[in-house]
Amino acid sequence: MAAIVLGVPEPRRNEAAALFRARGVPHRRVEAWKYSDLKSALGERGVGAIVAEWLVQNLPPGVELFDLAQPNPPDWVREHFAGATDNTMSAASLALSAGGVAFRVPEGAAIEGPLKLDFAGPGHVRALLVLEEGASLTLVERAAASEFRNVGFEILVGEGAGLDHVRLSPADADAVLVEEVHVRVAARGRYRAHFASFGSKLSRMEVEIALAGEGASAELSGVTVLDAKRHSDVTTHVTHASGNTASTQLFRNVAAGNSRAIYQGKVTVTKGANGSDSNQSAKALLLGENAEADLKPELEIFADDVKCAHGAAVGDLDAESLFYLRSRGVAEAEARGLLLQAFLEDAVAGISGTDQRELVRTELLSALKAIA
C-alpha cells in the first residue's frame, strides 16, 4: 500500500508536486492569471514550504472535525480528500502542505450555529468539508493577513444538502493571499457563497464549481472595496455538468486610489446538460483616474435548450443621483457614501442569515469610510 502523508497517497502528492514544478508560480503571461502577477508579487522569496495555521472559533454540535496533520484519517477523509486537480496553486498546497483540517456534516443533520474557520500565518494549508445527503451548514471563513498564504479547499455538497459560505478577506497592503476552492454539488444540492474582499498587495479567490447532479444550484455573490495600491481578484468557473442545473453570479466592485479590482467568471454548459440556467452580473465603480477594474464574464455552451446571460459595466457614480442628494442638503461626502452603499447592497442583500449579512455590512462600511 502506498504511504499516506496528510491523508494523501504518496503517488498523488508526487503528481501534484510534478505539476507545480512543471508550471511554476503563475504570472501575467498565463492567461488565467493575466490580471494578477503572483510571481512578481512574491518576488525572490517564492512560495516557500511553510505550513499555515487554521483555527476553529467554534465547532457546532454535530460537526465532525479531523486534524489533517494527524495519522489514520477516517474513511470519509480518505474517500474525498485530495481529488485530482489541474489547478497550479491547488497542486502547490497539496504538494507542500503537511497540515490542514477536515469537517464532516452527517446525513440529514441541520446544523444551527455557523462554523467559524480562520486561516492565519504564512505558508500552505489544506481544508476539506463534506456535507452528506440532506445536511445543511453555514460556514464563515476569515482570511487573516499574512506575508503569503495559499489555501486549497475542497467542498462536497451531497444530494439535497445545502451550504452557505461567507468569506471575508481583510485589507492589508503587504499581504499576498491566494485561495482555491473546489466545490462539487450533487443532485438537488445547493451551494450559496459570498466573497467580501478589501484588498491586499495581491488577493486572489479562485472558485471552481461542478454542478454534478440534476437540480443542483450555485449562487455566488461578492463585494470588493479597495483603495491605495490594493489588488483583489475573484475568478470563478461554474460547470453545468448535468441538466436542469442553475447558477447565478452577482459581483459589485469599488476601486479608488491606485487599486485594481478583477472579476473573471466563466460558465461552461457541457454536452447534454439541457435545461441549464445561468446568469452573471458584474459591475464596478472607479473613484479615481488611476483606479482600474477588469471584468471578464464568459460563456461556453455545448448544449441545447439552455438559458444563459451575462453582463458587465464599469463607470463612476451617477452624476444625477449625486446632484439630487446634494440639492436636498446632503453633504457631498455623505451623498457619495450613500450611493456607494446602495450600489454594493445589490450583492449583500442576498446573504443568507442576518448575522452573516450584518458582519459583511459592518466590514463594508469601515472600508467605505477609508476611501471617503
XYZ file of C-alpha atoms in Angstrom:
372
model
C 0.000 0.000 0.000
C 1.282 3.489 -0.852
C 2.469 5.655 2.012
C -0.017 8.286 3.181
C 1.004 11.752 4.407
C -1.667 14.329 5.285
C -4.239 11.772 4.167
C -2.735 11.813 0.666
C -1.305 8.698 -1.045
C 2.309 9.393 -1.960
C 1.713 8.987 -5.742
C -0.988 11.684 -5.581
C 1.318 14.076 -3.719
C 4.115 13.383 -6.202
C 1.742 14.062 -9.095
C 0.786 17.436 -7.578
C 4.446 18.307 -6.982
C 5.346 17.439 -10.576
C 2.522 19.603 -11.918
C 3.647 22.592 -9.863
C 7.309 22.145 -10.800
C 6.387 21.999 -14.487
C 4.282 25.171 -14.410
C 5.931 27.205 -11.682
C 4.405 30.211 -9.941
C 1.673 31.805 -12.124
C 2.446 35.140 -13.776
C 0.750 37.567 -16.138
C 1.720 35.612 -19.264
C -0.511 32.765 -18.033
C -3.956 33.547 -19.470
C -5.909 32.761 -16.275
C -3.537 34.974 -14.273
C -3.007 37.829 -16.731
C -4.542 40.375 -14.342
C -2.730 39.067 -11.233
C 1.019 38.550 -11.437
C 1.647 36.275 -8.452
C 5.266 35.647 -9.381
C 6.034 39.357 -9.341
C 4.144 39.908 -6.077
C 6.127 37.166 -4.327
C 9.477 38.216 -5.747
C 12.578 36.263 -4.799
C 11.011 34.571 -1.777
C 8.775 32.333 -3.922
C 6.072 30.146 -2.400
C 8.174 28.503 0.344
C 7.193 25.299 2.105
C 5.811 26.509 5.452
C 2.554 25.114 6.848
C -0.042 27.817 7.517
C -2.329 27.718 10.551
C -6.027 27.075 10.882
C -8.292 27.971 13.798
C -11.862 26.890 14.501
C -13.521 29.560 16.627
C -16.467 27.334 17.367
C -17.358 23.802 16.349
C -21.145 23.456 16.270
C -22.586 20.278 17.772
C -22.991 17.615 15.126
C -19.957 18.624 13.024
C -17.064 16.137 12.996
C -13.520 17.537 12.802
C -10.283 15.798 11.825
C -6.821 17.373 12.010
C -5.128 16.507 8.716
C -1.706 16.581 10.387
C -2.693 13.514 12.411
C -2.280 9.892 11.264
C -5.029 7.379 10.440
C -7.626 9.597 8.762
C -11.218 8.281 8.825
C -12.780 6.719 5.748
C -14.649 9.894 4.754
C -11.350 11.798 4.579
C -9.628 9.064 2.594
C -12.549 8.920 0.170
C -12.893 12.636 -0.546
C -9.595 14.384 0.214
C -7.071 15.422 -2.443
C -9.090 14.817 -5.572
C -7.353 15.281 -8.903
C -6.928 18.911 -9.942
C -5.372 20.814 -12.810
C -5.091 23.982 -10.733
C -1.488 25.094 -10.285
C -1.705 26.684 -6.837
C -4.011 23.970 -5.517
C -1.373 21.468 -6.596
C 1.228 23.558 -4.750
C -0.740 23.482 -1.497
C -1.245 19.730 -1.845
C 2.430 19.102 -2.521
C 3.884 21.487 0.067
C 1.468 21.418 2.986
C 1.643 18.935 5.844
C -1.322 20.288 7.767
C -4.941 21.253 7.487
C -8.425 20.478 8.716
C -11.392 18.379 7.562
C -15.061 18.617 8.546
C -17.995 16.278 8.065
C -21.706 17.008 8.492
C -23.534 13.671 8.673
C -26.559 12.716 6.615
C -29.678 14.733 7.377
C -28.040 16.944 10.019
C -29.250 20.562 10.051
C -26.527 22.490 11.878
C -27.925 25.625 13.502
C -24.865 27.628 14.536
C -22.241 28.763 11.999
C -18.902 27.007 11.684
C -16.283 29.766 12.012
C -12.962 28.954 10.377
C -9.897 31.195 10.219
C -6.698 30.722 8.236
C -3.637 32.550 9.583
C 0.107 32.785 9.233
C 2.269 32.225 6.165
C 2.529 29.053 4.080
C 0.295 26.384 2.596
C -2.713 24.667 4.143
C -5.497 22.311 3.036
C -9.136 22.026 4.081
C -11.976 19.619 3.344
C -15.685 19.980 4.027
C -18.115 17.124 3.374
C -21.878 17.622 3.645
C -23.639 14.312 3.356
C -27.088 13.808 1.861
C -29.702 16.233 3.196
C -27.270 18.044 5.530
C -27.053 21.817 5.925
C -24.442 24.200 7.310
C -23.295 27.826 7.371
C -19.527 28.363 7.036
C -17.969 31.726 7.950
C -14.361 31.943 6.824
C -11.879 34.703 7.605
C -8.593 35.057 5.780
C -6.300 36.768 8.285
C -3.490 38.892 6.884
C -0.202 37.166 6.121
C 3.005 37.765 4.176
C 1.949 34.894 1.863
C -0.630 32.165 2.279
C -2.032 29.589 -0.116
C -5.192 27.687 0.860
C -6.537 24.667 -1.016
C -10.163 23.972 -0.021
C -12.328 21.066 -1.218
C -16.077 21.096 -0.613
C -18.528 18.300 -1.375
C -22.251 19.041 -1.153
C -24.276 15.850 -1.125
C -27.700 15.146 -2.602
C -30.278 17.596 -1.274
C -27.674 19.219 1.001
C -27.142 22.964 1.384
C -24.100 25.073 2.258
C -23.997 28.821 2.901
C -20.402 30.070 2.686
C -19.273 33.587 3.642
C -15.593 34.532 3.237
C -14.003 37.818 4.310
C -10.554 38.844 3.090
C -9.015 41.780 5.016
C -7.332 44.953 3.852
C -3.561 44.606 4.176
C -1.119 46.433 1.942
C 1.645 43.814 2.350
C -0.253 40.511 2.276
C -0.358 38.033 -0.611
C -3.399 35.799 -0.133
C -4.349 33.001 -2.525
C -7.187 30.529 -2.075
C -8.578 27.861 -4.414
C -11.978 26.371 -3.626
C -13.192 23.293 -5.479
C -16.899 22.570 -4.991
C -18.866 19.568 -6.208
C -22.639 19.774 -5.850
C -24.725 16.603 -6.165
C -28.337 16.348 -7.339
C -30.666 18.874 -5.696
C -27.766 20.235 -3.663
C -27.244 23.961 -3.163
C -24.051 25.984 -2.697
C -24.533 29.651 -1.849
C -21.436 31.804 -1.308
C -20.496 35.427 -0.714
C -16.916 36.707 -1.037
C -16.079 40.079 0.531
C -12.611 41.412 -0.262
C -10.940 44.604 0.917
C -7.646 44.207 -0.859
C -4.056 43.211 -0.260
C -0.800 43.533 -2.149
C -2.382 40.680 -4.115
C -5.518 38.796 -3.164
C -6.953 36.052 -5.359
C -10.006 33.911 -4.651
C -10.453 31.169 -7.251
C -13.630 29.079 -7.207
C -14.292 26.027 -9.367
C -17.783 24.558 -9.095
C -19.171 21.412 -10.692
C -22.965 21.121 -10.725
C -22.813 17.369 -10.991
C -26.409 16.273 -10.491
C -29.819 17.280 -11.794
C -31.338 20.127 -9.813
C -28.001 21.258 -8.364
C -27.513 25.015 -7.959
C -24.858 27.598 -7.123
C -25.472 31.203 -6.075
C -22.353 33.370 -5.942
C -22.094 36.995 -4.899
C -19.363 39.296 -3.731
C -18.239 42.817 -2.944
C -14.818 44.417 -3.257
C -13.821 47.793 -1.812
C -10.251 48.927 -2.489
C -8.014 51.929 -2.065
C -4.293 52.780 -2.222
C -2.463 50.106 -4.256
C -4.549 47.158 -3.106
C -5.386 44.363 -5.545
C -8.294 41.905 -5.455
C -9.058 39.127 -7.947
C -12.129 36.881 -7.844
C -12.028 34.186 -10.522
C -14.848 31.674 -10.894
C -15.633 28.741 -13.154
C -19.028 27.072 -12.892
C -19.541 23.885 -14.892
C -23.098 22.741 -15.554
C -22.295 19.046 -15.858
C -25.891 17.864 -15.585
C -29.236 19.022 -16.932
C -31.696 21.314 -15.148
C -28.997 22.975 -13.056
C -28.865 26.674 -12.176
C -26.214 29.233 -11.291
C -26.169 32.956 -10.568
C -23.245 35.323 -10.065
C -23.604 38.896 -8.795
C -20.443 40.922 -8.068
C -20.000 44.604 -7.251
C -16.583 46.317 -7.037
C -15.459 49.768 -5.898
C -11.889 50.863 -6.632
C -10.184 54.070 -5.506
C -6.604 55.359 -5.463
C -4.262 53.135 -7.471
C -6.143 49.926 -6.715
C -7.211 47.183 -9.092
C -10.392 45.070 -8.883
C -10.775 41.956 -11.025
C -13.664 39.621 -11.699
C -13.278 36.712 -14.123
C -16.327 34.484 -14.338
C -16.620 31.554 -16.706
C -19.673 29.327 -17.134
C -19.441 26.046 -19.071
C -22.536 24.089 -20.036
C -21.463 20.601 -21.037
C -22.964 18.484 -23.798
C -26.309 17.042 -22.731
C -26.809 19.484 -19.817
C -30.088 20.678 -21.299
C -32.288 22.952 -19.196
C -29.325 24.704 -17.593
C -29.947 28.264 -16.416
C -27.097 30.697 -15.746
C -26.850 34.431 -15.128
C -23.786 36.616 -14.482
C -23.721 40.279 -13.496
C -20.526 42.194 -12.701
C -20.260 45.951 -12.180
C -17.525 48.251 -10.939
C -17.250 51.887 -9.905
C -13.955 53.719 -10.342
C -13.366 56.583 -7.904
C -10.166 57.934 -9.378
C -8.222 58.280 -12.602
C -5.637 55.706 -11.525
C -8.040 53.025 -10.289
C -8.669 50.017 -12.542
C -11.363 47.362 -12.872
C -11.208 44.311 -15.138
C -14.466 42.416 -15.635
C -14.459 39.327 -17.817
C -17.633 37.192 -17.892
C -17.508 34.204 -20.289
C -19.937 31.594 -21.601
C -19.035 28.234 -23.137
C -22.120 26.284 -24.219
C -22.232 22.783 -25.706
C -25.913 22.005 -25.051
C -29.279 22.969 -26.493
C -32.293 24.345 -24.654
C -30.376 26.465 -22.152
C -30.868 29.954 -20.771
C -27.585 31.800 -20.178
C -26.874 35.512 -19.853
C -24.053 37.737 -18.712
C -23.311 41.430 -18.381
C -20.553 43.748 -17.198
C -20.256 47.505 -16.708
C -17.618 49.902 -15.387
C -18.262 53.541 -14.575
C -18.399 56.329 -11.981
C -21.101 57.349 -9.547
C -24.276 58.564 -11.227
C -23.974 62.342 -11.506
C -27.740 62.934 -11.476
C -28.250 60.893 -8.312
C -25.386 62.738 -6.640
C -26.845 66.099 -7.695
C -30.278 65.086 -6.381
C -28.911 64.262 -2.930
C -26.785 67.437 -2.846
C -29.836 69.513 -3.785
C -31.660 68.042 -0.775
C -28.984 69.302 1.587
C -26.899 66.142 1.860
C -23.171 66.857 2.113
C -21.123 65.597 -0.836
C -19.105 63.038 1.167
C -22.262 61.656 2.763
C -24.089 61.580 -0.572
C -21.247 59.654 -2.213
C -21.211 57.228 0.703
C -24.950 56.587 0.407
C -24.699 55.933 -3.329
C -21.770 53.551 -2.840
C -23.669 51.643 -0.150
C -26.695 51.341 -2.421
C -24.506 50.088 -5.272
C -22.889 47.394 -3.110
C -26.111 46.426 -1.355
C -27.235 44.592 -4.507
C -24.682 41.904 -3.744
C -25.007 41.956 0.060
C -28.792 41.705 0.382
C -28.868 38.089 -0.760
C -26.580 36.778 2.007
C -28.483 34.149 3.943
C -28.559 34.704 7.699
C -28.911 38.056 9.436
C -25.687 37.723 11.439
C -23.603 36.941 8.369
C -25.209 39.727 6.379
C -24.573 42.293 9.116
C -20.996 41.076 9.519
C -20.296 41.838 5.869
C -22.106 45.182 6.063
C -20.022 46.232 9.082
C -16.764 45.425 7.277
C -18.093 47.151 4.171
C -18.922 50.404 5.954
C -15.459 50.501 7.533
C -13.857 50.041 4.125
C -16.016 52.772 2.579
C -15.074 55.232 5.326
C -11.431 54.661 4.482
C -11.944 55.772 0.877
C -14.419 58.583 1.515
